[in-house]
Amino acid sequence: MSKLAQEKLNFLTQKAREIRKSIIMMLAEAGSGHPGGSLSAVELLTALYFYEMKIDPQNPRWEERDRFVLSKGHGAPVLYAVLAEKGFFPKEELMKLRKLGSILQGHPDMKRTPGVEISTGSLGQGLSAANGMAAAGKLDKKGYRVFVLLGDGELEEGQIWEAVMWAAHYKLDNLTVFVDYNGLQIDGPINEVMSPEPIPDKFKAFNWNVIEIDGHNFNQIIDAIEKAKKEKGRPTAIVAKTIKGKGVSFMENQVGWHGKAPTKEEMERAIAELEA
Amino acid sequence: MAEKIATRDAYGDTLAELGRLNKDIVVLDADLSKSTKTEVFAKEFPERFFNTGIAEQNMAGIAAGLAAAGKIPFISTFAIFATGRAFEQIRNTIAYPRLNVKIAATHAGITVGPDGASHQSVEDIALMRAIPGMTIINPADATETRFAVKAALDIDGPVYIRLGRHKVPVIFQEGDYVFKPGKGVVLREGKDATIISTGIMTAIALEAADILKNRGIYVNVVNIHTIKPIDEELIIQLAEETGAVITAEEHSIIGGLGSAVAEVLAESRPTLMKRIGLKDVFGQSGEPDELLKFYSLTPDSIASAVKDLIDKK
């Protein structure tokens, strides 16, 4: 297993902390939105945007860029926080989340937000679009990679499995999927609402390379990405065990924080914890 | 007797022809390439053809991703599955980000024939019309289909092209026909009433005009290939000139051409109207010509609707 240099690890950890703070602040300001599934994916997106992906914030449509698709579109706050932190747009924009005329819509809109690769929000559709991007990359013999974040509840959508089948059939080894396996969806625990488990076995059965990791451990995330890049002839699914609401004690593993914004007081408590 | 060609055949040939000229064109089909005629393209450009298997929703999403990466995807399947099964994928992943995807759906309307109601799309125009920014082209014959497919390529954004399985008469001649997206085509001129038709109903509307002429009634026949954006100016002008408008479409009278024309006239020039089409019913199995007759999509039924409307003026 690759081991990140302590300096790099500290850098990523610090970025993750900033991103969590942005998520909390923008949601409190917006008054609505989805903290739980944004906080669970912070390390995954931080690793992609601050370690792995070839991207240019000054040229968001650079043809050779790696692509990231947030299929679980309600996780928009984590994507927006990362894009702002990366310099795709000024951080002040985060405070206009969900406001009329904002570049930051409630769910990702590729026409309004620099760095958003495809509009999502209706669950189950992002992986299909990522398939198209990966297929185009193969067709054009470009070296870019396509990364996707799926929710675990999102796996209940039938279209996901159409897309999973297709990616394996077309041998899309330039495609890497993360499953944000936080175990909760709006109505409750995934295995009570409609169990998509066992998740790794399902991807394996569709002829995917499957890696299981702790989705909050940077060493494990980056090691899995490296393995996915080496895998030839099939796509990789990284099933990342995460904690919904991670980083804010009163939000962790609480289903009620799937789609509810913190009050000003709750925001202050959360920020204090994150800065501690 | 005019030569008869199914619009799906013209589509398949045109697609392959355009594929030779434009390397960005990619084609997707959901296990119906022999029926939709995308197999012509697939045989010539196998690397630019993607079969999704029987998975229309995934097909729509893949096309969006290909378009986001600079390709010009044409996706084909039967009209009911393209616009029905994959409606929300088209709405959210293709049309909302205004991606350059062409949805060329075949087997529209009741002339699918023996497969029956499950396969006969009579709501597809209504569904696609409701989506912001969607262009809808419903060609009347093989010639217009060739122009429509080429025109769709010049439009930067989503386009729905409605095609049929049944062989229909060739109305337009390649050399002297000018296709302008969004512009209706006046095929007959007359002072008594205006028939506005689309798709395969245009040939039938022309026959109706001949029947009426023999009875001393002279009508305009306007072919509307582009249902959205519709040629409002022409529709208002002809309504003013004749005071009676009859629409004819192989589609439900709800949400299709008839509705589109009624919306234009109600806001600008209220006019007596009669909508010919499927009267809020599903189709059924039968041969295409039998079905057209059963559902009153015939020259005679259009002609009598015209007469009835003129009597009400």
XYZ file of C-alpha atoms in Angstrom:
589
model
C 0.000 0.000 0.000
C 1.231 3.425 -0.935
C 1.800 5.718 1.976
C 1.319 9.414 1.514
C 4.093 11.645 2.745
C 3.077 13.251 6.017
C 3.202 16.673 4.431
C 0.787 15.688 1.673
C -1.487 13.989 4.162
C -1.537 17.121 6.308
C -2.371 19.193 3.233
C -5.318 16.964 2.286
C -6.554 16.821 5.874
C -6.485 20.595 6.089
C -8.324 20.917 2.759
C -10.973 18.478 3.958
C -11.495 20.577 7.075
C -11.939 23.759 5.003
C -14.352 22.003 2.679
C -16.456 20.749 5.583
C -16.631 24.269 6.972
C -17.730 25.610 3.581
C -20.441 22.952 3.364
C -21.844 23.852 6.752
C -21.713 27.594 6.131
C -23.280 27.491 2.665
C -26.091 25.221 3.828
C -26.849 27.380 6.843
C -26.961 30.428 4.585
C -29.118 28.650 1.996
C -31.548 27.371 4.618
C -32.024 24.071 2.787
C -29.941 21.330 1.198
C -28.180 18.090 2.033
C -25.405 18.061 4.646
C -25.227 14.342 5.506
C -24.248 12.958 2.106
C -22.033 15.961 1.397
C -19.969 15.466 4.548
C -19.611 11.716 3.952
C -17.930 12.314 0.596
C -15.465 15.039 1.596
C -12.314 12.869 1.636
C -13.268 11.178 -1.663
C -13.641 14.488 -3.495
C -10.682 16.091 -1.748
C -8.445 13.213 -2.853
C -9.722 13.489 -6.419
C -9.468 17.250 -6.770
C -6.361 17.942 -4.665
C -4.321 14.859 -5.439
C -5.443 12.900 -8.446
C -7.297 14.679 -11.200
C -5.681 16.500 -14.115
C -7.772 19.667 -14.280
C -7.284 23.352 -14.938
C -9.573 25.729 -13.033
C -8.616 28.499 -15.471
C -9.739 26.351 -18.388
C -12.635 24.215 -17.116
C -13.351 22.753 -20.577
C -9.749 21.739 -21.308
C -10.171 18.719 -23.570
C -7.591 16.522 -21.901
C -8.985 17.017 -18.388
C -10.096 14.227 -16.120
C -13.844 14.300 -15.499
C -15.814 13.972 -12.293
C -19.534 13.200 -12.299
C -21.546 13.707 -9.139
C -24.281 11.207 -9.879
C -25.736 11.703 -6.392
C -26.513 15.289 -7.305
C -27.921 16.252 -3.915
C -24.303 16.119 -2.726
C -23.838 19.399 -4.620
C -22.482 21.288 -1.568
C -19.355 19.125 -1.350
C -18.738 19.514 -5.077
C -19.254 23.283 -4.934
C -16.997 23.606 -1.890
C -14.233 21.650 -3.635
C -14.571 23.562 -6.899
C -14.427 26.893 -5.068
C -11.465 25.760 -2.976
C -9.768 24.703 -6.219
C -10.396 28.101 -7.806
C -13.066 27.356 -10.412
C -15.075 30.314 -9.041
C -14.784 32.699 -6.065
C -15.643 31.279 -2.668
C -18.152 34.094 -2.097
C -20.425 32.344 -4.579
C -20.931 29.562 -2.034
C -23.049 31.896 0.065
C -25.492 32.258 -2.859
C -26.250 28.534 -2.949
C -29.888 27.877 -3.922
C -30.627 31.608 -4.302
C -32.370 33.072 -7.330
C -29.933 33.701 -10.163
C -27.043 31.899 -8.487
C -24.464 29.918 -10.437
C -24.922 27.315 -7.684
C -28.250 25.602 -8.183
C -29.751 23.203 -5.673
C -28.419 20.379 -7.798
C -25.467 20.563 -10.239
C -26.075 22.482 -13.464
C -23.281 22.233 -16.023
C -24.495 25.324 -17.853
C -24.164 27.571 -14.813
C -21.254 26.263 -12.784
C -17.656 26.144 -14.039
C -16.212 22.703 -13.363
C -19.525 20.842 -13.302
C -19.289 18.213 -16.051
C -22.919 17.161 -16.355
C -26.189 18.263 -14.819
C -27.453 15.790 -12.238
C -29.968 15.643 -9.456
C -32.399 13.024 -10.658
C -30.753 9.941 -9.189
C -29.427 7.080 -11.268
C -28.482 9.078 -14.353
C -24.914 10.253 -13.816
C -23.216 6.937 -14.399
C -24.765 6.682 -17.857
C -23.397 10.107 -18.758
C -19.994 9.090 -17.385
C -20.152 6.030 -19.624
C -20.589 8.351 -22.583
C -17.627 10.498 -21.530
C -15.423 7.445 -21.036
C -16.503 5.978 -24.377
C -15.710 9.285 -26.091
C -12.270 9.258 -24.479
C -11.608 5.775 -25.842
C -12.897 6.732 -29.269
C -10.657 9.793 -29.419
C -7.720 7.886 -27.901
C -7.444 10.466 -25.145
C -5.852 9.594 -21.846
C -8.326 11.266 -19.548
C -10.102 9.356 -16.801
C -13.697 9.620 -15.655
C -14.614 9.424 -11.972
C -18.135 9.060 -10.624
C -19.648 9.320 -7.167
C -22.734 7.185 -6.601
C -24.793 7.114 -3.453
C -25.545 3.757 -1.885
C -29.263 4.504 -1.873
C -28.901 5.554 -5.486
C -28.046 1.953 -6.335
C -31.764 1.258 -5.960
C -32.331 2.977 -9.324
C -32.574 0.419 -12.153
C -30.707 2.620 -14.606
C -27.569 2.256 -12.481
C -27.414 -1.413 -13.343
C -28.034 -0.776 -17.035
C -25.030 1.527 -16.891
C -22.936 -0.884 -14.796
C -23.572 -3.607 -17.377
C -22.672 -1.301 -20.240
C -19.403 -0.065 -18.737
C -18.163 -3.626 -18.274
C -19.341 -4.697 -21.733
C -17.447 -1.821 -23.327
C -14.407 -2.492 -21.117
C -14.230 1.069 -19.793
C -11.030 0.808 -17.775
C -10.809 4.615 -17.853
C -13.903 4.748 -15.626
C -13.749 4.623 -11.825
C -16.830 4.671 -9.646
C -16.922 5.492 -5.948
C -19.887 4.296 -3.940
C -20.450 6.573 -0.951
C -21.460 3.704 1.315
C -22.805 5.653 4.273
C -25.717 3.294 4.856
C -28.485 5.885 5.113
C -31.071 7.355 2.775
C -33.906 9.826 3.373
C -36.388 7.328 4.735
C -33.902 5.440 6.901
C -31.101 2.845 6.788
C -30.623 1.500 3.249
C -31.045 -2.084 4.382
C -34.439 -1.216 5.873
C -35.743 0.936 3.029
C -34.619 -1.247 0.096
C -31.363 -3.033 0.543
C -28.874 -2.727 -2.312
C -26.489 -5.018 -0.405
C -24.193 -6.849 -0.868
C -22.798 -3.942 -2.885
C -19.287 -5.240 -3.746
C -20.687 -8.606 -4.860
C -23.133 -6.943 -7.212
C -20.371 -5.018 -9.016
C -18.225 -8.164 -9.107
C -21.090 -10.089 -10.673
C -21.200 -7.468 -13.432
C -17.479 -8.095 -14.137
C -16.122 -4.974 -12.442
C -12.882 -4.695 -10.542
C -13.961 -3.997 -6.964
C -11.985 -2.431 -4.129
C -13.352 -1.899 -0.625
C -11.956 0.908 1.482
C -12.534 3.270 4.377
C -13.791 6.343 2.534
C -12.348 8.746 5.095
C -8.783 7.383 4.904
C -6.688 9.273 2.348
C -4.061 6.541 2.101
C -6.707 3.966 1.263
C -8.522 6.256 -1.187
C -5.381 7.099 -3.131
C -4.145 3.543 -3.082
C -7.492 2.411 -4.552
C -7.316 5.069 -7.265
C -3.806 3.894 -8.186
C -5.024 0.307 -8.418
C -7.961 1.375 -10.568
C -5.589 3.149 -12.971
C -3.541 -0.020 -13.367
C -6.569 -2.234 -14.028
C -6.937 -3.021 -17.743
C -10.044 -4.108 -19.611
C -12.659 -3.400 -16.979
C -13.973 -0.529 -14.877
C -13.333 -0.254 -11.166
C -15.817 0.274 -8.354
C -14.361 1.585 -5.122
C -16.897 0.834 -2.423
C -16.039 3.401 0.207
C -17.434 2.861 3.693
C -18.282 6.279 5.032
C -20.135 7.992 7.837
C -23.059 10.166 6.899
C -22.559 13.626 8.402
C -18.874 12.854 9.064
C -16.999 15.504 11.032
C -19.937 17.092 12.826
C -20.724 15.044 15.926
C -24.428 15.740 16.077
C -24.903 14.979 12.378
C -22.944 11.722 12.217
C -25.071 8.680 11.338
C -28.253 10.694 11.847
C -30.765 10.091 9.079
C -32.469 13.377 9.933
C -29.479 15.266 8.575
C -29.885 13.849 5.069
C -31.715 16.879 3.775
C -31.946 19.552 6.448
C -29.876 22.713 6.772
C -28.281 23.672 10.080
C -29.599 26.693 11.953
C -27.173 29.516 12.716
C -26.607 28.104 16.195
C -26.027 24.602 14.845
C -23.659 26.034 12.264
C -21.613 27.722 14.975
C -21.395 24.489 16.960
C -20.353 22.571 13.860
C -17.708 25.116 12.874
C -16.329 25.140 16.422
C -15.971 21.365 16.284
C -14.297 21.455 12.894
C -11.842 24.103 14.049
C -11.034 22.325 17.303
C -48.732 6.454 -58.210
C -45.885 7.998 -56.265
C -42.996 5.874 -55.106
C -43.353 4.734 -51.488
C -40.517 4.729 -48.970
C -40.634 4.479 -45.178
C -39.085 7.488 -43.482
C -36.994 5.148 -41.300
C -35.255 3.882 -44.459
C -34.372 7.397 -45.530
C -33.070 8.031 -42.016
C -30.736 5.037 -42.044
C -29.232 5.949 -45.398
C -28.848 9.640 -44.544
C -27.198 8.870 -41.237
C -24.542 6.767 -42.928
C -24.028 9.474 -45.535
C -23.540 12.122 -42.846
C -21.248 9.763 -40.963
C -18.855 9.883 -43.884
C -18.751 13.683 -43.762
C -18.721 14.290 -40.021
C -16.484 12.137 -37.836
C -18.071 13.483 -34.643
C -21.349 11.706 -35.351
C -21.901 8.667 -33.161
C -24.997 6.487 -33.169
C -26.659 4.580 -30.367
C -29.426 2.045 -30.529
C -31.198 -0.122 -27.966
C -31.252 -3.500 -29.725
C -33.460 -2.317 -32.580
C -30.864 -1.333 -35.166
C -32.403 -3.536 -37.836
C -35.804 -1.914 -37.315
C -34.641 1.676 -36.896
C -32.154 1.254 -39.787
C -29.196 2.496 -37.768
C -27.600 -0.794 -38.845
C -26.570 0.929 -42.080
C -24.361 3.289 -40.072
C -23.287 0.505 -37.701
C -21.979 -1.632 -40.561
C -19.970 1.204 -42.054
C -18.721 2.736 -38.779
C -18.694 -0.011 -36.158
C -16.383 1.940 -33.853
C -18.819 4.885 -33.788
C -21.881 2.760 -33.133
C -22.885 1.775 -29.595
C -25.531 -0.789 -28.839
C -26.897 -0.290 -25.355
C -28.938 -3.449 -25.351
C -32.518 -3.103 -24.202
C -31.821 -0.124 -21.956
C -33.256 3.120 -23.304
C -32.666 5.183 -20.176
C -28.992 4.312 -20.140
C -28.839 5.054 -23.866
C -30.127 8.594 -23.337
C -27.610 9.190 -20.558
C -24.674 7.805 -22.521
C -25.619 10.096 -25.394
C -25.544 13.054 -23.002
C -22.052 12.092 -21.868
C -20.848 11.649 -25.433
C -22.250 15.069 -26.324
C -20.592 16.615 -23.251
C -17.321 15.240 -24.634
C -17.891 16.846 -28.038
C -19.612 14.100 -29.998
C -22.883 14.452 -31.885
C -24.938 11.445 -30.851
C -28.019 10.201 -32.681
C -30.051 7.855 -30.515
C -32.659 5.607 -32.029
C -35.318 3.231 -30.855
C -39.088 3.076 -31.206
C -40.774 6.405 -30.475
C -42.730 5.095 -27.508
C -39.591 3.852 -25.754
C -37.438 6.852 -26.641
C -39.887 9.473 -25.448
C -41.770 7.432 -22.872
C -39.347 5.075 -21.198
C -36.495 7.573 -21.313
C -38.562 10.747 -20.894
C -36.978 11.947 -17.718
C -33.470 11.085 -18.889
C -34.093 13.166 -22.005
C -35.566 15.945 -19.897
C -32.937 16.102 -17.169
C -29.693 14.829 -18.645
C -30.050 15.891 -22.306
C -32.409 18.858 -22.577
C -31.833 20.680 -19.288
C -28.107 21.113 -20.080
C -29.056 21.703 -23.782
C -26.728 18.944 -24.953
C -26.336 18.301 -28.649
C -28.179 14.986 -28.853
C -30.482 13.987 -31.709
C -33.307 11.668 -30.769
C -34.370 10.001 -33.999
C -37.219 7.708 -33.110
C -38.919 5.359 -35.518
C -42.180 3.383 -35.424
C -44.145 6.444 -34.384
C -47.922 6.429 -34.548
C -50.428 3.680 -35.241
C -48.900 2.630 -38.560
C -46.509 0.464 -36.582
C -49.404 -1.893 -37.247
C -49.721 -5.456 -35.921
C -47.496 -4.918 -32.845
C -50.442 -3.082 -31.340
C -50.989 -0.311 -28.836
C -47.976 -1.043 -26.609
C -45.737 -0.143 -29.539
C -47.836 2.606 -31.124
C -46.721 5.981 -29.865
C -49.487 8.561 -29.988
C -48.127 10.782 -27.203
C -44.496 11.342 -28.200
C -44.959 14.792 -29.741
C -46.854 15.934 -26.659
C -44.090 14.688 -24.383
C -41.274 16.252 -26.371
C -43.162 19.540 -26.890
C -43.392 20.025 -23.154
C -39.606 20.024 -22.745
C -38.047 23.506 -22.856
C -35.742 24.032 -25.814
C -36.563 20.816 -27.639
C -36.850 21.082 -31.420
C -39.337 18.648 -32.977
C -39.277 17.642 -36.629
C -41.831 15.250 -38.088
C -40.986 14.613 -41.744
C -43.721 13.837 -44.260
C -41.732 11.627 -46.608
C -38.318 10.202 -47.442
C -37.066 13.402 -49.053
C -38.066 15.562 -46.114
C -36.483 13.029 -43.767
C -33.136 13.442 -45.486
C -33.370 17.219 -45.119
C -34.570 16.927 -41.540
C -31.653 14.759 -40.452
C -29.191 17.161 -42.053
C -30.969 20.163 -40.524
C -30.883 18.531 -37.090
C -27.135 18.296 -37.415
C -26.938 22.068 -37.921
C -28.952 22.784 -34.783
C -26.797 23.032 -31.656
C -29.037 21.378 -29.096
C -31.519 18.571 -28.642
C -33.741 17.643 -31.576
C -36.508 15.049 -31.729
C -37.052 13.548 -35.185
C -40.222 11.488 -35.563
C -40.048 8.672 -38.091
C -42.309 5.887 -39.281
C -42.177 2.217 -40.159
C -44.817 2.263 -42.883
C -43.966 2.986 -46.517
C -45.444 6.342 -47.491
C -45.622 8.255 -50.800
C -42.740 10.489 -51.775
C -44.202 13.997 -51.988
C -41.103 16.142 -52.376
C -38.494 15.920 -55.088
C -34.888 16.222 -53.973
C -33.883 18.791 -56.622
C -36.485 21.490 -56.104
C -37.495 21.084 -52.463
C -36.224 23.685 -50.015
C -36.319 22.689 -46.328
C -36.194 25.491 -43.797
C -36.372 24.464 -40.136
C -39.338 26.096 -38.449
C -41.049 27.006 -41.727
C -44.255 25.418 -42.971
C -44.578 24.347 -46.593
C -47.682 25.427 -48.532
C -48.476 22.598 -50.933
C -51.926 23.673 -52.141
C -53.638 27.026 -52.078
C -57.345 27.641 -51.632
C -59.659 30.220 -50.119
C -62.189 28.013 -48.333
C -60.242 26.369 -45.512
C -56.730 25.441 -44.392
C -55.547 21.913 -43.706
C -52.420 21.843 -41.558
C -50.813 18.431 -41.543
C -47.652 16.786 -40.320
C -45.767 13.579 -40.994
C -47.456 10.871 -42.972
C -50.774 12.750 -42.787
C -49.553 15.264 -45.356
C -49.907 12.796 -48.223
C -53.395 11.990 -46.945
C -54.242 15.682 -46.625
C -53.271 16.196 -50.262
C -55.686 13.449 -51.284
C -58.367 15.144 -49.202
C -57.695 18.398 -51.052
C -58.214 16.592 -54.357
C -61.528 15.159 -53.178
C -62.661 18.620 -52.066
C -61.560 20.230 -55.307
C -63.788 17.845 -57.223
C -66.645 19.156 -55.084
C -65.701 22.767 -55.763
C -64.033 23.391 -52.399
C -60.568 24.860 -52.448
C -58.243 24.483 -49.483
C -54.725 25.329 -48.433
C -52.636 22.336 -47.517
C -49.701 23.213 -45.283
C -47.088 20.701 -44.300
C -45.658 21.460 -40.854
C -42.457 19.467 -40.523
C -41.159 21.475 -37.583
C -43.722 21.216 -34.811
C -41.504 23.113 -32.396
C -40.709 25.909 -32.899
C -43.864 26.131 -35.024
C -44.412 28.536 -37.913
C -46.774 30.876 -36.070
C -46.723 33.542 -38.754
C -47.883 31.229 -41.514
C -50.556 29.595 -39.365
C -52.024 32.961 -38.337
C -51.924 34.251 -41.900
C -53.740 31.247 -43.376
C -56.282 31.245 -40.538
C -57.048 34.887 -41.300
C -57.402 34.169 -45.011
C -59.700 31.147 -44.703
C -61.359 31.323 -41.279
C -61.300 27.545 -40.889
C -58.378 25.344 -39.865
C -58.220 21.561 -39.830
C -55.173 19.829 -38.368
C -54.192 16.274 -39.260
C -51.649 14.151 -37.412
C -50.953 10.507 -36.677
C -50.870 11.294 -32.969
C -53.260 12.062 -30.178
C -55.276 15.229 -30.684
C -54.014 16.116 -27.206
C -50.625 17.788 -27.092
C -49.518 17.376 -30.679
C -49.842 19.479 -33.839
C -53.534 20.201 -33.264
C -52.841 21.531 -29.809
C -49.871 23.555 -31.004
C -51.922 25.197 -33.744
C -54.837 25.807 -31.358
C -52.497 27.503 -28.892
C -51.157 29.820 -31.575
C -54.599 30.724 -32.908
C -56.294 31.067 -29.518
C -53.770 33.714 -28.526
C -53.527 35.576 -31.826
C -56.443 34.871 -34.133
C -59.254 32.717 -32.675
C -60.427 30.553 -35.549
C -62.833 27.652 -36.023
C -60.815 24.458 -35.824
C -61.121 20.726 -36.122
C -58.355 18.410 -34.975
C -57.945 15.112 -36.820
C -55.941 12.506 -34.914
C -56.305 9.812 -32.263
C -59.216 10.968 -30.125
C -57.780 10.248 -26.686
C -57.611 6.519 -27.364
C -54.910 3.878 -27.678
C -54.379 2.080 -30.961
C -54.648 -1.672 -31.546
C -53.255 -4.414 -33.772
C -54.026 -4.319 -37.459
C -52.467 -3.498 -40.801
C -51.402 0.156 -41.110
C -53.983 1.046 -43.753
C -56.750 -0.683 -41.821
C -55.787 1.250 -38.710
C -55.701 4.594 -40.504
C -59.214 3.855 -41.715
C -60.442 2.597 -38.338
C -59.230 5.728 -36.576
C -60.544 8.035 -39.333
C -57.157 9.229 -40.524
C -58.241 9.109 -44.177
C -58.701 11.554 -47.047
C -62.474 11.131 -46.739
C -62.583 11.900 -43.044
C -60.413 14.980 -43.500
C -62.595 16.099 -46.417
C -65.801 15.742 -44.421
C -64.242 17.570 -41.468
C -63.397 20.416 -43.822
C -66.958 20.534 -45.120
C -68.422 20.483 -41.629
C -66.161 23.296 -40.550
C -66.937 25.426 -43.607
C -70.660 24.976 -42.822
C -70.061 26.391 -39.347
C -68.317 29.518 -40.607
